[in-house]
PDB file of C-alpha atoms in Angstrom:
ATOM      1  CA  UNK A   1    -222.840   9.891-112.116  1.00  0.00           C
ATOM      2  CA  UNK A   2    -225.780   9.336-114.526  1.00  0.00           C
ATOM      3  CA  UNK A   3    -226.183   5.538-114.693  1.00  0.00           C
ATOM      4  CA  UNK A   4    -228.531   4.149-117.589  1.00  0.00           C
ATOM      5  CA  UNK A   5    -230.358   5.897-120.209  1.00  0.00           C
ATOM      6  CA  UNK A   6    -227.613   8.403-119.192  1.00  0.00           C
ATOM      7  CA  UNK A   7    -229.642   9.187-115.823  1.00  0.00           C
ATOM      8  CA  UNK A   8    -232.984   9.706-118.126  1.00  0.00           C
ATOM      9  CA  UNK A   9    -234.950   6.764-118.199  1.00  0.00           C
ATOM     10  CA  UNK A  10    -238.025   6.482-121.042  1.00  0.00           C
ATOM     11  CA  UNK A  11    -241.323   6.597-119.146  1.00  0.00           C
ATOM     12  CA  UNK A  12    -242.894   4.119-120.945  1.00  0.00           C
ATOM     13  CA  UNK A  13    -242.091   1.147-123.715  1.00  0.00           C
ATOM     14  CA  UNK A  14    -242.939   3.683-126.601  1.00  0.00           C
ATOM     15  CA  UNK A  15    -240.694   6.165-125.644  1.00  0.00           C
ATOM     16  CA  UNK A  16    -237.605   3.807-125.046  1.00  0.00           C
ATOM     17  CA  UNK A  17    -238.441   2.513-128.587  1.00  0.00           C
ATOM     18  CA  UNK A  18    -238.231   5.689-129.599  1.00  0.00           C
ATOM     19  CA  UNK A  19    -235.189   6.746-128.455  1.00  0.00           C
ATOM     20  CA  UNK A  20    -233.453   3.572-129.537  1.00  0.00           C
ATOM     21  CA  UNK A  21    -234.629   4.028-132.902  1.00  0.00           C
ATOM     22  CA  UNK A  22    -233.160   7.654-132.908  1.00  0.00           C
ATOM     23  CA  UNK A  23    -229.513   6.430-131.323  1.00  0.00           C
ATOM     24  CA  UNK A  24    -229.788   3.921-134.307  1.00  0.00           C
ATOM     25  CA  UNK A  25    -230.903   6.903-136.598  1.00  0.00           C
ATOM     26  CA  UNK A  26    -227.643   8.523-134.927  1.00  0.00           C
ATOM     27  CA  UNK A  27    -225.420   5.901-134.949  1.00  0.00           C
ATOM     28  CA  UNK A  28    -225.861   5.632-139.072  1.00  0.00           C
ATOM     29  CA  UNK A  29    -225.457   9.368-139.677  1.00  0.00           C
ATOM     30  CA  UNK A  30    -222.375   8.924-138.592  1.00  0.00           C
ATOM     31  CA  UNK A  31    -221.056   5.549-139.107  1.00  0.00           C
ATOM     32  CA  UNK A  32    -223.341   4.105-141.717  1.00  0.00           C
ATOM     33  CA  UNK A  33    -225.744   1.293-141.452  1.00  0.00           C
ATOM     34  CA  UNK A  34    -223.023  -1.098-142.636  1.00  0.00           C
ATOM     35  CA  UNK A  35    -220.536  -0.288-139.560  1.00  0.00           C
ATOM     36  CA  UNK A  36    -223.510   0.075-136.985  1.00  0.00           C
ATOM     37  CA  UNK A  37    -224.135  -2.450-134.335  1.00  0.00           C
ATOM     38  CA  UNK A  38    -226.185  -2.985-131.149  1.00  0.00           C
ATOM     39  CA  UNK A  39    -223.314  -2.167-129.367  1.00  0.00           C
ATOM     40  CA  UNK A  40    -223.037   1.514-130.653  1.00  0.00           C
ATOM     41  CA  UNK A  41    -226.550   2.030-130.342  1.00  0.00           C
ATOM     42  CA  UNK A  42    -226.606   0.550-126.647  1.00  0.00           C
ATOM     43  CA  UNK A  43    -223.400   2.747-126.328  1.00  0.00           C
ATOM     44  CA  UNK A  44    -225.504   5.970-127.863  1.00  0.00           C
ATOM     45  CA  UNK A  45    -227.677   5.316-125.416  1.00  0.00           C
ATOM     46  CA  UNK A  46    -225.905   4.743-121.648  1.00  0.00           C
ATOM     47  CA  UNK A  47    -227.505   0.960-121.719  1.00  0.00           C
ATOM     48  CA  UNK A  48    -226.656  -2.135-121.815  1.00  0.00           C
ATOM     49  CA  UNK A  49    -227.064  -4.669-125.201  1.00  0.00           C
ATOM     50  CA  UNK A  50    -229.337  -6.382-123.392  1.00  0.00           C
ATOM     51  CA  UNK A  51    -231.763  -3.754-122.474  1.00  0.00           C
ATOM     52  CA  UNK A  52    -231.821  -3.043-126.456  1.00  0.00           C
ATOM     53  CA  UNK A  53    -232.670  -6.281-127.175  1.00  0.00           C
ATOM     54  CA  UNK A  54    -235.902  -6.023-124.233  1.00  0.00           C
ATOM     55  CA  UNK A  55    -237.318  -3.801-127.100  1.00  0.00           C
ATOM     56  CA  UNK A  56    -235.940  -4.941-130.159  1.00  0.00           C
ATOM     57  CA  UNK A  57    -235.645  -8.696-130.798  1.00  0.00           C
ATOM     58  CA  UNK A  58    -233.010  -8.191-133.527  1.00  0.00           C
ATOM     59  CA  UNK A  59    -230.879  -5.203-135.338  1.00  0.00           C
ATOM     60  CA  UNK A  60    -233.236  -6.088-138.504  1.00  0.00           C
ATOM     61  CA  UNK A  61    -236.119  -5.182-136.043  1.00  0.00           C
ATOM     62  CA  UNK A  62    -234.203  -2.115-135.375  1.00  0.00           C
ATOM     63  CA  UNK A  63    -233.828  -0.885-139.261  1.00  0.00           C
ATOM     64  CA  UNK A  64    -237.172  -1.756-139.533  1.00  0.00           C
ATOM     65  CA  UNK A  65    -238.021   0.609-137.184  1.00  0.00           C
ATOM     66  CA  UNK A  66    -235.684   3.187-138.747  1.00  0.00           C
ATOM     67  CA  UNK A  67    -237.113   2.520-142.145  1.00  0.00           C
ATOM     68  CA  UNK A  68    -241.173   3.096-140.939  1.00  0.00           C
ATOM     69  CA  UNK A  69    -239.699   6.435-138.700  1.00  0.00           C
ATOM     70  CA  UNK A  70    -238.402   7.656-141.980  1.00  0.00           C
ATOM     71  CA  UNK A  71    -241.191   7.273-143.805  1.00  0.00           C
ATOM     72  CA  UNK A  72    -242.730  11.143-143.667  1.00  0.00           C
ATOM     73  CA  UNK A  73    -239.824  12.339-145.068  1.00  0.00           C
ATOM     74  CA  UNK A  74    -239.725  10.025-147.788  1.00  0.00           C
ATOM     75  CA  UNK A  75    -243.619  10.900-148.682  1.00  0.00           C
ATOM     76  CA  UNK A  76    -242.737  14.634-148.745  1.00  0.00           C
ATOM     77  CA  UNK A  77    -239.993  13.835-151.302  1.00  0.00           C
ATOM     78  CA  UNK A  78    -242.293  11.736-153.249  1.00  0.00           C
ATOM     79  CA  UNK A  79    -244.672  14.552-153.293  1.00  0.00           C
ATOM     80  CA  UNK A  80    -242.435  17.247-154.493  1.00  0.00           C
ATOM     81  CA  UNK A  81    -241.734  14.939-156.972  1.00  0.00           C
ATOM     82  CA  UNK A  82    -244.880  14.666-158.667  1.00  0.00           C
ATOM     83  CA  UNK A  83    -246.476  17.906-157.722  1.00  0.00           C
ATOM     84  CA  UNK A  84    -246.650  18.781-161.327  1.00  0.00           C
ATOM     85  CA  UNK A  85    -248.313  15.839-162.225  1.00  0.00           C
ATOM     86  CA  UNK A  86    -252.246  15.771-162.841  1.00  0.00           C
ATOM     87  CA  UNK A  87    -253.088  12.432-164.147  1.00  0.00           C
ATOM     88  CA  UNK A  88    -253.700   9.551-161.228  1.00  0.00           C
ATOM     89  CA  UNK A  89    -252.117   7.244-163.829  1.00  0.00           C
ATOM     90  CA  UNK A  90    -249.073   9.453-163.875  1.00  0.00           C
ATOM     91  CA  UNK A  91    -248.575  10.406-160.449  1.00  0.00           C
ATOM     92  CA  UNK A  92    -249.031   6.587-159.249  1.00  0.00           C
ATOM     93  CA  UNK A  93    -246.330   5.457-161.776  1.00  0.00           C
ATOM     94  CA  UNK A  94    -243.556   8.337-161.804  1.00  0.00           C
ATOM     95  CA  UNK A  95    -243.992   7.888-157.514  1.00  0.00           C
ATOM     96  CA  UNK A  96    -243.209   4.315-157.935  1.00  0.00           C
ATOM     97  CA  UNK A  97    -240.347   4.532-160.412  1.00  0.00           C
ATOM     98  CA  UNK A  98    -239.080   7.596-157.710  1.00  0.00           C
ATOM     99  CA  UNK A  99    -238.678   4.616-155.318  1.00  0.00           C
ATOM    100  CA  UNK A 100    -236.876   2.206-157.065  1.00  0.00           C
ATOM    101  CA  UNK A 101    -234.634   4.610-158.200  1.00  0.00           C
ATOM    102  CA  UNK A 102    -234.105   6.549-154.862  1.00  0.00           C
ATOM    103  CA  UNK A 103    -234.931   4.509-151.800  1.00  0.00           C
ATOM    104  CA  UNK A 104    -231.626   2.680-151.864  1.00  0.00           C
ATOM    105  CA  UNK A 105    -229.540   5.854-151.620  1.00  0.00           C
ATOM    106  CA  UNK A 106    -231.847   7.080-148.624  1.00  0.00           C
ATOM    107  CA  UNK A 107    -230.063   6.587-145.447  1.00  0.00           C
ATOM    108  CA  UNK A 108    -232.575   6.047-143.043  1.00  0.00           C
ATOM    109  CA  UNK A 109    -235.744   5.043-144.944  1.00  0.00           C
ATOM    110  CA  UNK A 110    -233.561   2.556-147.408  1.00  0.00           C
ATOM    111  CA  UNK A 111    -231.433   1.316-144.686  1.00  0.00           C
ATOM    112  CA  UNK A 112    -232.595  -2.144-145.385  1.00  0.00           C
ATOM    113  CA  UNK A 113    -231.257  -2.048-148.748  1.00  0.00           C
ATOM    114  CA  UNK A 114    -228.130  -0.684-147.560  1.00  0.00           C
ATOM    115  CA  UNK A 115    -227.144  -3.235-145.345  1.00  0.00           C
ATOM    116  CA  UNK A 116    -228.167  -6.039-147.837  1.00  0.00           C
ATOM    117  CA  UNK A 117    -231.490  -7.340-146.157  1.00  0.00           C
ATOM    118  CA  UNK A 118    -233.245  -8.023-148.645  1.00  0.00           C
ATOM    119  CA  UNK A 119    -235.386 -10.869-146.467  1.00  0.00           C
ATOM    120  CA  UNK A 120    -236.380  -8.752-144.388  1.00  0.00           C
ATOM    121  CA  UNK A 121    -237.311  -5.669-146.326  1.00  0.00           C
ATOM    122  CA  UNK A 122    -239.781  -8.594-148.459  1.00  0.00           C
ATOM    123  CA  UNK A 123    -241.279  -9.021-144.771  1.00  0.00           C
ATOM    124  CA  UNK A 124    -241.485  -5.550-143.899  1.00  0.00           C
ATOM    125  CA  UNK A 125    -243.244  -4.541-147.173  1.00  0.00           C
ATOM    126  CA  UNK A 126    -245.801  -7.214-146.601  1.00  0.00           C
ATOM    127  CA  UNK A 127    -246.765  -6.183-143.293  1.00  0.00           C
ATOM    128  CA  UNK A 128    -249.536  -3.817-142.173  1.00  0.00           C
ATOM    129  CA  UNK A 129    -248.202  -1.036-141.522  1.00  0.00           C
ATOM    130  CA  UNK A 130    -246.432  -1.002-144.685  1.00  0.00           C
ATOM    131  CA  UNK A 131    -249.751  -1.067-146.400  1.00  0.00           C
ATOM    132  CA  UNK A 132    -250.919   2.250-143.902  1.00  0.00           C
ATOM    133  CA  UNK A 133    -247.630   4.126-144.868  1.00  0.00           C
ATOM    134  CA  UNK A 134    -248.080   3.340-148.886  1.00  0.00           C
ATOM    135  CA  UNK A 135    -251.860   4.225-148.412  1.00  0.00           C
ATOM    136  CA  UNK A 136    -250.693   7.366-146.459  1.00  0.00           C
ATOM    137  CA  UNK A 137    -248.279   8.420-149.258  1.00  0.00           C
ATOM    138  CA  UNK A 138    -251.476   7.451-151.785  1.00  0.00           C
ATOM    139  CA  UNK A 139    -254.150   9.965-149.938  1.00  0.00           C
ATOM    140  CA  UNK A 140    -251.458  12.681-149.849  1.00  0.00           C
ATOM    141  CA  UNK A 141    -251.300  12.751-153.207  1.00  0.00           C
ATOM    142  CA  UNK A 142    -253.161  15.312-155.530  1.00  0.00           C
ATOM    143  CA  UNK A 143    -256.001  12.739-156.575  1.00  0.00           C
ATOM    144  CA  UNK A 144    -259.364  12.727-155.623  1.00  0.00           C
ATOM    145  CA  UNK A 145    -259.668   8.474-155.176  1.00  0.00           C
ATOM    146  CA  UNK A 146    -263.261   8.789-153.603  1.00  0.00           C
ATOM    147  CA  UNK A 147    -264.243  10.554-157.177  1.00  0.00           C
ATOM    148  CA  UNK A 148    -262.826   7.847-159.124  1.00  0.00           C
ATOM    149  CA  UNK A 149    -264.984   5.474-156.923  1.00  0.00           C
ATOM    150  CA  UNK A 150    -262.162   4.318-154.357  1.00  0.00           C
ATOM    151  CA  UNK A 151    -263.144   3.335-151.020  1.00  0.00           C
ATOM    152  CA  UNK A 152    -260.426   3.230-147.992  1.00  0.00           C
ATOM    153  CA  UNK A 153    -260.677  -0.812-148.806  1.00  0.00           C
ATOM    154  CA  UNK A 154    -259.403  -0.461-152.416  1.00  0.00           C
ATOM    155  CA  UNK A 155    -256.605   1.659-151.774  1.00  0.00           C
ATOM    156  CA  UNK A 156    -255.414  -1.139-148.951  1.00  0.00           C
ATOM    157  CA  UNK A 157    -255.376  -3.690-151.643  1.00  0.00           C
ATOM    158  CA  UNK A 158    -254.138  -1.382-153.768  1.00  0.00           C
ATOM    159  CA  UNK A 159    -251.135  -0.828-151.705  1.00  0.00           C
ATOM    160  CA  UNK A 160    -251.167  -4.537-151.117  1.00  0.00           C
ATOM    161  CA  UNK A 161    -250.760  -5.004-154.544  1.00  0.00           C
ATOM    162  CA  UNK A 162    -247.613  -2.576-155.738  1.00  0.00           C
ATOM    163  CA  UNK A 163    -245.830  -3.266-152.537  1.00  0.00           C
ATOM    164  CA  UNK A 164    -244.456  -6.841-153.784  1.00  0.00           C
ATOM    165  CA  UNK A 165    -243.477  -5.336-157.095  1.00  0.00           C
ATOM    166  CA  UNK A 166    -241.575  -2.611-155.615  1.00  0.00           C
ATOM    167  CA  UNK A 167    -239.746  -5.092-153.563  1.00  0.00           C
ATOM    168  CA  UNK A 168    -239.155  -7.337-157.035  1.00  0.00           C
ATOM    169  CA  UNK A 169    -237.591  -4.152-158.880  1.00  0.00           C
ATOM    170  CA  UNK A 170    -235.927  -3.145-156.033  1.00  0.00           C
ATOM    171  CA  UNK A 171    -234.127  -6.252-154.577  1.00  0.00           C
ATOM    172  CA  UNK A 172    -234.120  -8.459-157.553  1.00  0.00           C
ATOM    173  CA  UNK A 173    -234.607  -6.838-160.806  1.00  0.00           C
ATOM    174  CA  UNK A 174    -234.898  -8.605-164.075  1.00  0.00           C
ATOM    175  CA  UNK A 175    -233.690  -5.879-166.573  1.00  0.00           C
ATOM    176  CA  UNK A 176    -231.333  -3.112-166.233  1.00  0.00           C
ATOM    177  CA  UNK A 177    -233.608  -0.717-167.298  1.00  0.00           C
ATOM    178  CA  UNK A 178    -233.594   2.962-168.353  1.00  0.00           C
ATOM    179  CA  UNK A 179    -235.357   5.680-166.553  1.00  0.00           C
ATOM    180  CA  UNK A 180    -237.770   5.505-169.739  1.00  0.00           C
ATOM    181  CA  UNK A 181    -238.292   2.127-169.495  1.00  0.00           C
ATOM    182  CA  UNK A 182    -239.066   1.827-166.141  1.00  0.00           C
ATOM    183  CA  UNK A 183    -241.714   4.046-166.454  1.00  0.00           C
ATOM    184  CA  UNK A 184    -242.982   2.717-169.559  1.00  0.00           C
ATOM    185  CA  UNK A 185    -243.417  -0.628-167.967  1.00  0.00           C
ATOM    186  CA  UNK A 186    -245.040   0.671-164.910  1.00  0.00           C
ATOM    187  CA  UNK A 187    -247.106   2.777-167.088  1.00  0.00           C
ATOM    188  CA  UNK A 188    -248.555  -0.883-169.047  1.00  0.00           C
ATOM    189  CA  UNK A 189    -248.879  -2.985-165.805  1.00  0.00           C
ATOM    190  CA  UNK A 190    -249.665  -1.099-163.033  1.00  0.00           C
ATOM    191  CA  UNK A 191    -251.426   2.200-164.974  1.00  0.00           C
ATOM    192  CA  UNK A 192    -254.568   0.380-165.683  1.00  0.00           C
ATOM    193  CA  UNK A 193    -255.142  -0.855-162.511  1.00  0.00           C
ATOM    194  CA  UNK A 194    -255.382   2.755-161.547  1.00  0.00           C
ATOM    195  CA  UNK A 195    -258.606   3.760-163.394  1.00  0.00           C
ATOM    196  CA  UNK A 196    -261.069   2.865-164.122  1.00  0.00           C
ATOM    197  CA  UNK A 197    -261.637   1.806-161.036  1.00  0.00           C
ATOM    198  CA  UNK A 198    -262.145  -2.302-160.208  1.00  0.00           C
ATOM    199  CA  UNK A 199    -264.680  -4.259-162.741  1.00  0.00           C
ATOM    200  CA  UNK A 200    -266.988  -6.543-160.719  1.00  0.00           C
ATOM    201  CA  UNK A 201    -265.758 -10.330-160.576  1.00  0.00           C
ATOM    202  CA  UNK A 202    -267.280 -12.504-163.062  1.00  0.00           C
ATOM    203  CA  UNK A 203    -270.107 -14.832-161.496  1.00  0.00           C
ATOM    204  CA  UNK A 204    -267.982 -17.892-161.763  1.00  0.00           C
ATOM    205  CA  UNK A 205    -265.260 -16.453-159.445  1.00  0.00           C
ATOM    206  CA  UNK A 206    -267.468 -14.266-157.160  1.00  0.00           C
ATOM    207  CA  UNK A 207    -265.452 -14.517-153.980  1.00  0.00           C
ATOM    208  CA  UNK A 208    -266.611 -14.627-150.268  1.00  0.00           C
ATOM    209  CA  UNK A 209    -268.332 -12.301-148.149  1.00  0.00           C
ATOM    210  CA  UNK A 210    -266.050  -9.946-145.852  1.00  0.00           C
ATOM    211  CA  UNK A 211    -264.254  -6.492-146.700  1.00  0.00           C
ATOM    212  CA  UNK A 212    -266.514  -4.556-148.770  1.00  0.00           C
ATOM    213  CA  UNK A 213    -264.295  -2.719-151.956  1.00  0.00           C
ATOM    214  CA  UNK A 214    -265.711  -0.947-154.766  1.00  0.00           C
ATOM    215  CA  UNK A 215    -265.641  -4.535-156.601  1.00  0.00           C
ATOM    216  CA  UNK A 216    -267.425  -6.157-153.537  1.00  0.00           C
ATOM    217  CA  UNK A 217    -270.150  -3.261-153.964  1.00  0.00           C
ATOM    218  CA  UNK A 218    -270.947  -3.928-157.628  1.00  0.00           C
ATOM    219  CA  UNK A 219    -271.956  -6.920-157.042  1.00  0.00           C
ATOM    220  CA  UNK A 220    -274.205  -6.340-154.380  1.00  0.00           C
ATOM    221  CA  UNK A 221    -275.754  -4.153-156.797  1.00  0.00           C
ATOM    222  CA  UNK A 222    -275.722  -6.887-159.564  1.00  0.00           C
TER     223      UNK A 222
END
């Protein structure tokens, strides 16, 4: 009789990663995130809890890992979403209002949301990786960054710097607001930030030496 892994053990780390993350993937088309546990997924799987949790330190580690596996699919919605969209200013914003309104009611990429881990999805969006898939989502887009003067730099603090305020609007919004206002208040805050592109720092707040961004290289040049 097959024993673990259901007599097909993962070759290496990666792939048993893998495969746990698509039991877990399985598990919540099914069940939902809500009624999913390790157990199930271990179940899915032929293994024990314990082997589970050799790869995954928690089942918040696990969604997280759901969440960033999801992520492709999310992008191609986002850019069938604004594919009619020409302006940098408008694609950015309507892209970002797409994901408040929509990641919650994705079941794989908004599973965080879903199972009310809101903690963790503020750790998640801060980390590295989150800043790679938001940059990812940014390059696929139809605007031509190194034209408006971006360099791979300013688009990682850029990312850096709508992350937290998707998370806000998201998780803990301040105003219930309309489709039209949500956009409109994108539109003021994070529209200009878009283009033109960043103003060098002013000489009393010239910061220290170390990534080089579009701001960092006018003021070499100053």
């Amino acid at each position: 009789m097959p024993r673990g892994w259901q007599g097909n053990p993962p070759k290496n780390v990666d792939e048993a990663r893998s495969r746990i993350v698509d039991a877990a993937m399985g598990c919540v088309a099914r069940k939902g995130p809500a009624k999913t546990t390790v157990s199930d997924i271990a179940a899915e799987l032929g293994v024990t809890r314990a082997t589970v949790y050799r790869h995954f330190a928690s089942l918040d580690d696990i969604w997280i890992a759901v969440s960033h596996a999801a992520s492709d699919a999310f992008i191609d919605l986002l850019i069938v979403r604004v594919h009619n969209l020409s302006d940098p200013a408008d694609i950015v914003v309507e892209s970002l209002a797409y994901v408040v309104e929509q990641l919650a009611s994705e079941p794989f990429a908004g599973v965080l949301i879903s199972v009310g881990r809101a903690e963790t999805l503020a750790v998640s969006m801060a980390s590295q990786l989150a800043i790679d898939v938001t940059v990812s989502a940014l390059r696929s887009f139809t605007i031509d960054w190194d034209a408006l003067g971006y360099s791979d730099v300013d688009l990682d603090e850029f990312a850096e710097f709508v992350l937290p305020i998707l998370h806000s609007l998201i998780v803990t919004p301040s105003k219930h607001r309309t489709a039209r206002q949500l956009r409109m208040f994108l539109r003021r805050w994070v529209g200009p930030s878009i283009v033109p592109p960043p103003s060098p720092l002013p000489p009393s707040i010239r910061g220290h030496a170390g990534r080089t961004s579009s701001c960092d290289r006018h003021l070499q040049g100053a």
